[in-house]
N, CA, C and O atoms as a MOPAC input file, in Angstrom:
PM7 MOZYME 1SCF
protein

 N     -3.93900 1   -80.52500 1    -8.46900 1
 C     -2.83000 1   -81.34600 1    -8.02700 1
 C     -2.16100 1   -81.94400 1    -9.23900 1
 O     -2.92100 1   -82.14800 1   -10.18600 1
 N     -0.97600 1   -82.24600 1    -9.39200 1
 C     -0.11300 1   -82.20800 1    -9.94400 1
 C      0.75700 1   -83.08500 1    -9.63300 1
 O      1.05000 1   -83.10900 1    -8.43700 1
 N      1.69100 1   -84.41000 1   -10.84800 1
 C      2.45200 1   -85.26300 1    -9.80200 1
 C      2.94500 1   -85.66400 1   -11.14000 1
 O      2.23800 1   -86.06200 1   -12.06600 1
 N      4.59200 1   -85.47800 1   -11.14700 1
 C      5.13000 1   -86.28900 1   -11.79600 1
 C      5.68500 1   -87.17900 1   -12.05800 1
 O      6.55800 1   -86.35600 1   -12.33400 1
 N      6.23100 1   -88.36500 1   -12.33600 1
 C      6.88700 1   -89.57200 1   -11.96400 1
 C      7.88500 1   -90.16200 1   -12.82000 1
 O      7.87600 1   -90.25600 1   -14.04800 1
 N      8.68400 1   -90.51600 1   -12.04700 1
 C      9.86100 1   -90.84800 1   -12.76100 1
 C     10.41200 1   -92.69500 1   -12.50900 1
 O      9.91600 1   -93.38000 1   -11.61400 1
 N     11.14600 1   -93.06300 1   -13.17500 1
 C     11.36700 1   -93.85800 1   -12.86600 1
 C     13.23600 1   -94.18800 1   -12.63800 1
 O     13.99300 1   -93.61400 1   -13.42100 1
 N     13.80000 1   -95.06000 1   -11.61300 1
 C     15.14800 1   -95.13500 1   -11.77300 1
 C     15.49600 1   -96.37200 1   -11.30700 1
 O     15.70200 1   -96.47600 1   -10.09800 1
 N     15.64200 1   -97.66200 1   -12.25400 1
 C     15.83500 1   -98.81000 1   -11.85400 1
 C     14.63600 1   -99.45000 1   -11.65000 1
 O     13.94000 1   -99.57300 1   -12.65800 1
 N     14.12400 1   -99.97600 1   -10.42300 1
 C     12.58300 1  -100.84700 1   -10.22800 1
 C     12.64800 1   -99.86300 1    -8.95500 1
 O     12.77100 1  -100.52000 1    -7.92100 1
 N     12.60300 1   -98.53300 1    -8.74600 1
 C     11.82300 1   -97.26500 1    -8.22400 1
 C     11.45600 1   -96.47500 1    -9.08500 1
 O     12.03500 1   -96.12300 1   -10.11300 1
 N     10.19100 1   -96.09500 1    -8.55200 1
 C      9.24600 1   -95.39400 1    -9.33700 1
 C      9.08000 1   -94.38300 1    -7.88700 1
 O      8.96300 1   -94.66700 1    -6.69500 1
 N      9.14100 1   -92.96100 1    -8.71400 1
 C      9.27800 1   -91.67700 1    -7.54800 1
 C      8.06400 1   -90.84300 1    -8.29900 1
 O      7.96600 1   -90.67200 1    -9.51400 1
 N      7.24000 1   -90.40700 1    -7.36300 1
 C      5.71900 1   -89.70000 1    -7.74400 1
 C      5.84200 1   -88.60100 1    -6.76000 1
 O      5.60200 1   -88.54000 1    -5.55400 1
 N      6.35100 1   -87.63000 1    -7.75000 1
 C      6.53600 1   -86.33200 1    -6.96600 1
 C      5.79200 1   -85.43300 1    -7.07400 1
 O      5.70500 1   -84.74100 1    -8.08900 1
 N      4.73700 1   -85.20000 1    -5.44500 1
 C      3.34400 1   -84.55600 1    -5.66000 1
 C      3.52200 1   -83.16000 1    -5.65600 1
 O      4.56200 1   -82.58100 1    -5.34500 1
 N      2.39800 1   -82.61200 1    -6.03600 1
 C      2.38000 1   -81.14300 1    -6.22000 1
 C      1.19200 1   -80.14400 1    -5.58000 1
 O      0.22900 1   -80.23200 1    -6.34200 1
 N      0.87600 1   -79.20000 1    -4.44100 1
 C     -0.29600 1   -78.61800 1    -4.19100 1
 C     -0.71200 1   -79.31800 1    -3.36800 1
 O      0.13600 1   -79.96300 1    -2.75100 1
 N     -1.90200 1   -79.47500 1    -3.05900 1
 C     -3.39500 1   -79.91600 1    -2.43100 1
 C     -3.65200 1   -81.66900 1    -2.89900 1
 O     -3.77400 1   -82.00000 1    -4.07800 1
 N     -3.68800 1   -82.42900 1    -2.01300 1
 C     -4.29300 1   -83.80900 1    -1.78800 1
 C     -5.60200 1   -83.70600 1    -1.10100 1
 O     -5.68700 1   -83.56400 1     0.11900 1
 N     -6.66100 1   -83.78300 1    -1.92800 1
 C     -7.79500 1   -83.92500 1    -1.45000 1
 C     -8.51200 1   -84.87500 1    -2.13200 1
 O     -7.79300 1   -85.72300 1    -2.66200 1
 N    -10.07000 1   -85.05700 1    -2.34400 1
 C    -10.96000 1   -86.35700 1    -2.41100 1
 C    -10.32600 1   -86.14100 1    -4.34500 1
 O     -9.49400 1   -86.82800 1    -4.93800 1
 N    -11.06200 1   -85.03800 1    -4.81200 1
 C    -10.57700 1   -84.97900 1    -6.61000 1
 C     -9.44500 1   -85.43500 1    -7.36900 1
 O     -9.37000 1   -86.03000 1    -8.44400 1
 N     -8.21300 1   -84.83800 1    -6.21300 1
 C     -6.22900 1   -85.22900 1    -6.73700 1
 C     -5.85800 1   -86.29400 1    -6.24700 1
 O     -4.83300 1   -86.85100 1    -6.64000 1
 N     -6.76300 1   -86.86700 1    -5.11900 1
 C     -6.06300 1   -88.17600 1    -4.81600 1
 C     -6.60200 1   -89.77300 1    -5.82400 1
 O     -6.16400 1   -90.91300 1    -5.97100 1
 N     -7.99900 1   -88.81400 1    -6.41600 1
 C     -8.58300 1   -90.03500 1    -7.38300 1
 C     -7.44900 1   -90.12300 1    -8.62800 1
 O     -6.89300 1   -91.13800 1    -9.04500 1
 N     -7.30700 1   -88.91400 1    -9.02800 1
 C     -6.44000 1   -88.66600 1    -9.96800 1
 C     -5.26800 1   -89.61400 1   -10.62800 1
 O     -5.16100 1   -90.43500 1   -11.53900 1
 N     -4.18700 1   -88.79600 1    -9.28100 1
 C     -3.30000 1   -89.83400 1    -8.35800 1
 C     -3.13100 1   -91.33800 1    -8.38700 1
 O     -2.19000 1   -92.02900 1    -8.77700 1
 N     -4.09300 1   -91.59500 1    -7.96000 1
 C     -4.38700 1   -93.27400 1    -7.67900 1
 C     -4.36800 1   -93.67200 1    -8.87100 1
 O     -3.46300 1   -94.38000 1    -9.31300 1
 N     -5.67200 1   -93.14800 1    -9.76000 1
 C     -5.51300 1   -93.56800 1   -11.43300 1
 C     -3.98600 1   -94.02500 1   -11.74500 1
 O     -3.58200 1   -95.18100 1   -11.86900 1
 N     -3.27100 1   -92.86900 1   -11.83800 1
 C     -1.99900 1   -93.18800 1   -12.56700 1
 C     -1.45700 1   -93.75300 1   -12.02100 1
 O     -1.59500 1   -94.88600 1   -12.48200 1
 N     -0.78300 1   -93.77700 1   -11.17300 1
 C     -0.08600 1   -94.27300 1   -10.25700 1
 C     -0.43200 1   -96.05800 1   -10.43200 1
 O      0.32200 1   -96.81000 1   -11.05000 1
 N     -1.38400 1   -96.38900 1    -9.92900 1
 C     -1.84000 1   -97.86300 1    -9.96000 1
 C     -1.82700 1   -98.36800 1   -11.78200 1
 O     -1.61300 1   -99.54900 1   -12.05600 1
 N     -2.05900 1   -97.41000 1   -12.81500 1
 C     -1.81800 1   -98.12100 1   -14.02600 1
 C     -0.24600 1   -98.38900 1   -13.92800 1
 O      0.05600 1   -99.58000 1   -13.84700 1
 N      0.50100 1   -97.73100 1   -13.92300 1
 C      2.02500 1   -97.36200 1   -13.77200 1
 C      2.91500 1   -98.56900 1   -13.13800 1
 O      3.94700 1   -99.08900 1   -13.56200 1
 N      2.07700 1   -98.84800 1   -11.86400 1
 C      2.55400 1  -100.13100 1   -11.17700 1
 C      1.84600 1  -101.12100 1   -11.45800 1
 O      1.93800 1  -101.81100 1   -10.44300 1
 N      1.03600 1  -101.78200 1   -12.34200 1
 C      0.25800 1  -102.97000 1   -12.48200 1
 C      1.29400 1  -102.60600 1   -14.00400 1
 O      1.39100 1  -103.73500 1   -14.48500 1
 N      1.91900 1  -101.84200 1   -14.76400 1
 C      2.67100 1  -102.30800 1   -16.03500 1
 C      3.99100 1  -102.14100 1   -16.01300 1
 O      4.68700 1  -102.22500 1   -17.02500 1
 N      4.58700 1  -101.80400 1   -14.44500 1
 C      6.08600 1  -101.99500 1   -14.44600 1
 C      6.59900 1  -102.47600 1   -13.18300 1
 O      7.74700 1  -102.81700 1   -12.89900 1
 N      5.39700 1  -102.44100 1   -12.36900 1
 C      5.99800 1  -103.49200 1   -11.34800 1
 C      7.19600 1  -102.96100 1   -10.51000 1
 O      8.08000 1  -103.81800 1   -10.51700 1
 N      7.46400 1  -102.13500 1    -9.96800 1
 C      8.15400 1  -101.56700 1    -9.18100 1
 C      8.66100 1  -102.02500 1    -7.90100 1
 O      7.79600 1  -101.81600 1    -7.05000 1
 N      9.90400 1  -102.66700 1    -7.30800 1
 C     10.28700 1  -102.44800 1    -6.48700 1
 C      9.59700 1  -101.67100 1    -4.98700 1
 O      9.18700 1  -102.05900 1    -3.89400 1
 N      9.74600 1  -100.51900 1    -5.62200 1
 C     10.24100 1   -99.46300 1    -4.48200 1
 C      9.12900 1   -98.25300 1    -5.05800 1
 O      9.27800 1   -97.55100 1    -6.05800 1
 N      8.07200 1   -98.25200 1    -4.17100 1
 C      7.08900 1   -96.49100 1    -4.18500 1
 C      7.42700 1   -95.66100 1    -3.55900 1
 O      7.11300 1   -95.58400 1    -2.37200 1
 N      8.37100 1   -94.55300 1    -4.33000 1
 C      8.73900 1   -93.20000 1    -3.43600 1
 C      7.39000 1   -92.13800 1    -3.44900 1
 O      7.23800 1   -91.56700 1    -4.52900 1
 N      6.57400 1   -91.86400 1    -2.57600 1
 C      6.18200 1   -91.11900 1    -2.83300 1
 C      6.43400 1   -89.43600 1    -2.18900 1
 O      6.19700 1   -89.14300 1    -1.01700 1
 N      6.90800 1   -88.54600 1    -3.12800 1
 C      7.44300 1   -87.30700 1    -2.47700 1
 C      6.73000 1   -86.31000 1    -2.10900 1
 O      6.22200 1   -85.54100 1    -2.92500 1
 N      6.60800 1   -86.20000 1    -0.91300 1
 C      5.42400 1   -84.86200 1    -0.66400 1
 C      6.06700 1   -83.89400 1    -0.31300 1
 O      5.45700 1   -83.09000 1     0.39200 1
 N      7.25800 1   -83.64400 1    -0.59200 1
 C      8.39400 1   -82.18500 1    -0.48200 1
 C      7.33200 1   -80.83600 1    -0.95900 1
 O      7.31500 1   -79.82900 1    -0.25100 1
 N      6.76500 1   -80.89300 1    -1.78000 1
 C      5.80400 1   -79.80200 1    -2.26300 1
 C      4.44800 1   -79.94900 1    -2.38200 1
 O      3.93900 1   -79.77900 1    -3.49000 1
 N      3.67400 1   -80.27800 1    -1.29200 1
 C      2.31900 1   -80.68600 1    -0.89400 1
 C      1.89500 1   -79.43300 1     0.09600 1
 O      2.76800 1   -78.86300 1     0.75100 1
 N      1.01800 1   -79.18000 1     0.14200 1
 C      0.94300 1   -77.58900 1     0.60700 1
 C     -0.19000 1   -78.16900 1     2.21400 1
 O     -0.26600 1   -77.81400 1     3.39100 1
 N     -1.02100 1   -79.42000 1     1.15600 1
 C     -2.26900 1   -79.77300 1     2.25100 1
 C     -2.38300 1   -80.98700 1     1.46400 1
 O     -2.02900 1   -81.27500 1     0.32100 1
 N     -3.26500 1   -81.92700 1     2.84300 1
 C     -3.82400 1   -83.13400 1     2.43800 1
 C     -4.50300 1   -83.36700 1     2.74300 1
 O     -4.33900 1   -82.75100 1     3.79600 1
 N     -5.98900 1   -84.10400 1     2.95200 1
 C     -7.03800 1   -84.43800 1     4.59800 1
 C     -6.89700 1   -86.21600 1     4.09300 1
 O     -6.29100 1   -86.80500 1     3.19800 1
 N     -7.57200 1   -86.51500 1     4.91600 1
 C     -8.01000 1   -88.18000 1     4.49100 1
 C     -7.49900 1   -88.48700 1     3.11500 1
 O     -6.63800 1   -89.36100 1     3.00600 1
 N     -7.76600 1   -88.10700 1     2.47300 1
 C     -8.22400 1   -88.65100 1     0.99800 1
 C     -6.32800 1   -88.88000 1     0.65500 1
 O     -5.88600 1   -89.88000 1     0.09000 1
 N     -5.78500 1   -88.15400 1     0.96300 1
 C     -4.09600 1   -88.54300 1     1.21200 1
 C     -4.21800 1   -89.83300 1     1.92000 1
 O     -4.33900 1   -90.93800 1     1.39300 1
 N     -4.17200 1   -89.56400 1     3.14100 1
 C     -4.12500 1   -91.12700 1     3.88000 1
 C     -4.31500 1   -92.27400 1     3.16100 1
 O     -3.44700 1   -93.14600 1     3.12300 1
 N     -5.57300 1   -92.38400 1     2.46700 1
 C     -6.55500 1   -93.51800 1     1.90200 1
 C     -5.39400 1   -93.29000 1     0.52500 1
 O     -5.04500 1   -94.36500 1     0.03800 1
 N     -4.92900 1   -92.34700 1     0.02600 1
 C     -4.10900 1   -93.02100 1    -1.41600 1
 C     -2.80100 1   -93.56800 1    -1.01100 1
 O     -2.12600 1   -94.37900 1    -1.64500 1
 N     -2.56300 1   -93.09100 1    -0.01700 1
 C     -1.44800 1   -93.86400 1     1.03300 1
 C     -1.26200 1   -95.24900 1     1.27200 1
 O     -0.39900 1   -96.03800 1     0.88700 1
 N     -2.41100 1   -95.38900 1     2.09900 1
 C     -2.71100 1   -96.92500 1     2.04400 1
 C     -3.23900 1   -97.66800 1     0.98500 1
 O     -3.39100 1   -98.87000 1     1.20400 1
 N     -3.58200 1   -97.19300 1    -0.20900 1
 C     -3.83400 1   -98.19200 1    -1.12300 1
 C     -2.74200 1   -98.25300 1    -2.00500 1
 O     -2.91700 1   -99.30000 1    -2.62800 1
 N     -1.63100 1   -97.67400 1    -2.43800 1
 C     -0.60500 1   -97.99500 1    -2.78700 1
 C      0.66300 1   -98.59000 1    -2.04100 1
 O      1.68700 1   -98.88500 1    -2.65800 1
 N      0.51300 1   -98.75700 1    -0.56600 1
 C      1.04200 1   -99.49300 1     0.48600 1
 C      0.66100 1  -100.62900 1     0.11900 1
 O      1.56700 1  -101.40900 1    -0.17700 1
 N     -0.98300 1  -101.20400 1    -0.01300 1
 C     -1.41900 1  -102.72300 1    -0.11900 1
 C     -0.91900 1  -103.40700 1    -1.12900 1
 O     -0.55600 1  -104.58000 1    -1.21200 1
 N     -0.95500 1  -102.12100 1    -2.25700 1
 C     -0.75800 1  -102.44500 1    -3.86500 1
 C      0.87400 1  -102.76400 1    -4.03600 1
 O      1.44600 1  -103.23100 1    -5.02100 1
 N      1.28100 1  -102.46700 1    -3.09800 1
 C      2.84900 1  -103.05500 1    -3.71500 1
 C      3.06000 1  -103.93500 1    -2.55500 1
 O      3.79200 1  -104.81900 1    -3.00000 1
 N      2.85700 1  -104.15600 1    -1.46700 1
 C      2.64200 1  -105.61200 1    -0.87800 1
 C      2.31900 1  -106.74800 1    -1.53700 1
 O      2.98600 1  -107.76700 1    -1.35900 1
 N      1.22800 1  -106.71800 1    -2.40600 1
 C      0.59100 1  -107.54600 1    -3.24200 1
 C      2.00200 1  -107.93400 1    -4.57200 1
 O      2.32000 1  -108.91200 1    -5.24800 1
 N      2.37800 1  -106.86100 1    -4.42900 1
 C      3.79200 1  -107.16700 1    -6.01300 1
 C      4.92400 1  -107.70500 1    -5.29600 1
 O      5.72400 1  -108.44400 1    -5.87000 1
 N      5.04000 1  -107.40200 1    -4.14500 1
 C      6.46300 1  -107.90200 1    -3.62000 1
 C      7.29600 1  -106.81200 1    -3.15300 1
 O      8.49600 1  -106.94900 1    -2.91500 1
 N      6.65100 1  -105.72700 1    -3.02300 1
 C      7.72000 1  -104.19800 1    -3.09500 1
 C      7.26100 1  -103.74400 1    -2.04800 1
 O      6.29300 1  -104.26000 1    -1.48900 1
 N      8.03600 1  -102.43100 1    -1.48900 1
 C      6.92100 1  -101.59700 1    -0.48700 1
 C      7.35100 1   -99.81400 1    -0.90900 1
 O      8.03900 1   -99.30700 1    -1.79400 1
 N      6.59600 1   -99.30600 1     0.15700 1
 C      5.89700 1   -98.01900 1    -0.27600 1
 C      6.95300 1   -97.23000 1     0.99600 1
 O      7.15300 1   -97.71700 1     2.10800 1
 N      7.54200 1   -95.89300 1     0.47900 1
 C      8.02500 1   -95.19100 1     1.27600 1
 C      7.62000 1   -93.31500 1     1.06700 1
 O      7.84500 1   -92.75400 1    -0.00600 1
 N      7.23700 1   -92.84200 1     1.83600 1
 C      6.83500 1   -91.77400 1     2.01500 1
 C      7.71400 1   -90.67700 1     2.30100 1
 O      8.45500 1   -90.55300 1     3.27700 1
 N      7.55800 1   -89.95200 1     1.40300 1
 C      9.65900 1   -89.11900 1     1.88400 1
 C      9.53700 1   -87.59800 1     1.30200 1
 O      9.03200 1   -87.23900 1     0.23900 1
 N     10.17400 1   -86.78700 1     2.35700 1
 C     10.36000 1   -85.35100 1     2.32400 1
 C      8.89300 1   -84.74000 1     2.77400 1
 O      8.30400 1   -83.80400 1     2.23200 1
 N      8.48200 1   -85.48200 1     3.85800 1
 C      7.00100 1   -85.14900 1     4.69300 1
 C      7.08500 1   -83.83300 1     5.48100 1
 O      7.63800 1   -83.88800 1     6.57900 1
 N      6.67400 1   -82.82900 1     5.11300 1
 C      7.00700 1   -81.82600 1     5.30600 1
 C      6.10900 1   -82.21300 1     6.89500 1
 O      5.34900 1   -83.17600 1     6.99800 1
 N      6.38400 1   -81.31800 1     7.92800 1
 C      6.39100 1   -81.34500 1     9.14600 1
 C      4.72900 1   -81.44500 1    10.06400 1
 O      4.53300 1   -81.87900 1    11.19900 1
 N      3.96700 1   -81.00900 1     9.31100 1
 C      2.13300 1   -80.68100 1     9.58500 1
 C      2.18000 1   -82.17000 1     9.31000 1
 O      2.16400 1   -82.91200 1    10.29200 1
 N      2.24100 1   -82.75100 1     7.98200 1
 C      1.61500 1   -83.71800 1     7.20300 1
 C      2.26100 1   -84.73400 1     8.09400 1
 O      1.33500 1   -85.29100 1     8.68400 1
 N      3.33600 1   -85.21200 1     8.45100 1
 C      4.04100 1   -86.27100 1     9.26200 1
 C      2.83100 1   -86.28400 1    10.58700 1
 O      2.26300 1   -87.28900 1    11.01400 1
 N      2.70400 1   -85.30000 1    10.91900 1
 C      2.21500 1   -84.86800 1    11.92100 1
 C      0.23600 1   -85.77800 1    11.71500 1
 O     -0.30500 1   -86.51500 1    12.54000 1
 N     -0.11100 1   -85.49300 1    10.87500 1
 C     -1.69700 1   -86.09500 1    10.59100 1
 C     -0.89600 1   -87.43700 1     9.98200 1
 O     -1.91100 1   -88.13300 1    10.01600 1
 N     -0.20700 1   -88.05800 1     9.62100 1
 C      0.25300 1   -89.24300 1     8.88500 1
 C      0.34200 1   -90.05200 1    10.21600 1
 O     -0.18200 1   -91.14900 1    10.41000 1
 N      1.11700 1   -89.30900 1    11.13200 1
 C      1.17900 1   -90.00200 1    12.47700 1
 C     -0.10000 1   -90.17900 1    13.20100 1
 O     -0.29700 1   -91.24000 1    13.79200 1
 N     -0.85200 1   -89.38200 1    13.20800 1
 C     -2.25800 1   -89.38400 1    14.18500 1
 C     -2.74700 1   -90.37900 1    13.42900 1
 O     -3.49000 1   -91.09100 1    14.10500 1
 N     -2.61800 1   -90.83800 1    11.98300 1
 C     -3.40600 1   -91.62800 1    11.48000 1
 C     -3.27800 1   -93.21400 1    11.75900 1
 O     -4.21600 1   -94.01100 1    11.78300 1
 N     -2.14900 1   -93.44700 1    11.92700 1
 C     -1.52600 1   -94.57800 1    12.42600 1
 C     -0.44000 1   -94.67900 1    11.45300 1
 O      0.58200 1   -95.07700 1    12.01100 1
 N     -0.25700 1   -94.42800 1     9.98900 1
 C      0.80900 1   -94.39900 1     9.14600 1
 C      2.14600 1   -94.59500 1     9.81700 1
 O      2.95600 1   -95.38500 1     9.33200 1
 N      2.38800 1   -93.96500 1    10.82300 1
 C      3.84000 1   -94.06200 1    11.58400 1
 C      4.18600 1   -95.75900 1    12.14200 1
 O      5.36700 1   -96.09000 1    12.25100 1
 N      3.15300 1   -96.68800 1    12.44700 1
 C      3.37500 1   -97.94200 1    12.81400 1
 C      3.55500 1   -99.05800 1    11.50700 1
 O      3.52000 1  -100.28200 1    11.63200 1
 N      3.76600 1   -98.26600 1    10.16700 1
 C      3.96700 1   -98.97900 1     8.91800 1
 C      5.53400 1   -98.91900 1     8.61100 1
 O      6.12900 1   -99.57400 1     7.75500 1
 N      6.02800 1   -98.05700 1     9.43300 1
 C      7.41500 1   -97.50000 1     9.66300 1
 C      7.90800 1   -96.84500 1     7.58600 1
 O      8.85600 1   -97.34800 1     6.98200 1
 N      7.18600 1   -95.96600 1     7.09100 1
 C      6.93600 1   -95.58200 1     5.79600 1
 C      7.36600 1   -94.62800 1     5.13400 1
 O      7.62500 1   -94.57600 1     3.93100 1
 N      7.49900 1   -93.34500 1     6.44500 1
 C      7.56700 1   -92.68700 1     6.56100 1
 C      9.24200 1   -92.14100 1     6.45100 1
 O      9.63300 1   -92.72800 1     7.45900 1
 N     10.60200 1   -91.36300 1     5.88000 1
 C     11.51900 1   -91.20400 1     5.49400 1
 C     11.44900 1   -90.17000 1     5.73600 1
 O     10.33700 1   -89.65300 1     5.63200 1
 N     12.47400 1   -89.43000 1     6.13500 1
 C     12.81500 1   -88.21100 1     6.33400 1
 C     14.17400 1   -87.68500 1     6.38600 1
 O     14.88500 1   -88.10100 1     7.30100 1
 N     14.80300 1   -86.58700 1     5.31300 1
 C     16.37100 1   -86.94000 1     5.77100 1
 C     16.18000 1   -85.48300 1     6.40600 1
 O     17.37100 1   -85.24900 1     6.60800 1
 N     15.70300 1   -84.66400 1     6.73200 1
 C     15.90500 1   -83.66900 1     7.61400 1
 C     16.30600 1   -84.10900 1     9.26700 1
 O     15.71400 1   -85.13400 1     9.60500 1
 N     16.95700 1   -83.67600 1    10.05300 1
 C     17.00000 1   -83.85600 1    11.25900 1
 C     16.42900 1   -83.40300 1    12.20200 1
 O     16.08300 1   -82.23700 1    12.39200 1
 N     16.24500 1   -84.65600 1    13.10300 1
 C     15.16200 1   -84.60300 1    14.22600 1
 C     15.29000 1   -83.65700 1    14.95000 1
 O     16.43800 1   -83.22200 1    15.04400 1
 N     14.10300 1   -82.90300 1    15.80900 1
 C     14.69500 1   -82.58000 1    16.85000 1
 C     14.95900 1   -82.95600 1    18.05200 1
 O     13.81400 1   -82.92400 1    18.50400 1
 N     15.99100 1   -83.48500 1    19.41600 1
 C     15.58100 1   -84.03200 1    20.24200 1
 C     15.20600 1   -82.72000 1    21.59400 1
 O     15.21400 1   -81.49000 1    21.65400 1
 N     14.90500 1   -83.87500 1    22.53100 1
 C     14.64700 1   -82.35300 1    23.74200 1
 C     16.04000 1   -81.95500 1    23.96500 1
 O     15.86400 1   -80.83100 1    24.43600 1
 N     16.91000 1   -82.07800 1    23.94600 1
 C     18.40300 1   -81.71800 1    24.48200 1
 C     18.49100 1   -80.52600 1    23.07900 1
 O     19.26100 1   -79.61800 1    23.39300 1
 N     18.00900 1   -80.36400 1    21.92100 1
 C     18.11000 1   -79.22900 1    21.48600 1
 C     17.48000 1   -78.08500 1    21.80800 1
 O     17.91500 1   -77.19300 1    21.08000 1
 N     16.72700 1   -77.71800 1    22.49300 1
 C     16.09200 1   -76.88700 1    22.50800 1
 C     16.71100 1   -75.97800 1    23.55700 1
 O     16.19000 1   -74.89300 1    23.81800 1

């Protein structure tokens, strides 16, 4: 796993790469949490546009960079959730943090 990050203003965008599992999400967290304890960010984009898979161990880096910028004053947004992953983000409860971003369009039942 793979994640690069950028910064633009007081957002910081961590754009993941591959497989989120127990090894890439320790990884992950590492940087990520040095990154925001020395610049203090606003705004956590985190982009899973190119995330292939995730189990738990996503969730759990989810929510600890959710707490971690609560604690700063900022919050955490989850964006370009490719369609499976929204899907376990939701079963997880993630969807009642309202976190979750998506600019693709919905589908409703009247499309089908």
């Amino acid at each position: 796993m793979k994640c690069r990050i950028s910064f633009d203003n007081r957002t910081m965008t961590v754009q993941l790469f591959g497989e989120i599992d127990h090894h890439s999400a320790r990884l992950i967290r590492e940087q990520t949490d040095r990154l925001i304890h020395q610049k203090k960010p606003r705004e956590l984009r985190l982009d899973f546009s190119s995330v292939s898979f995730m189990d738990s161990s996503g969730i759990g880096l989810i929510m600890g960079r959710y707490r971690m910028m609560g604690l700063y004053g900022g919050y955490l947004k989850a964006v370009n959730v490719p369609r499976e992953l929204e899907k376990l983000m939701l079963l997880s409860g993630l969807g009642t943090l309202d976190i979750i971003e998506n600019e693709r369009q919905e589908m409703t039942s009247d499309s089908y």
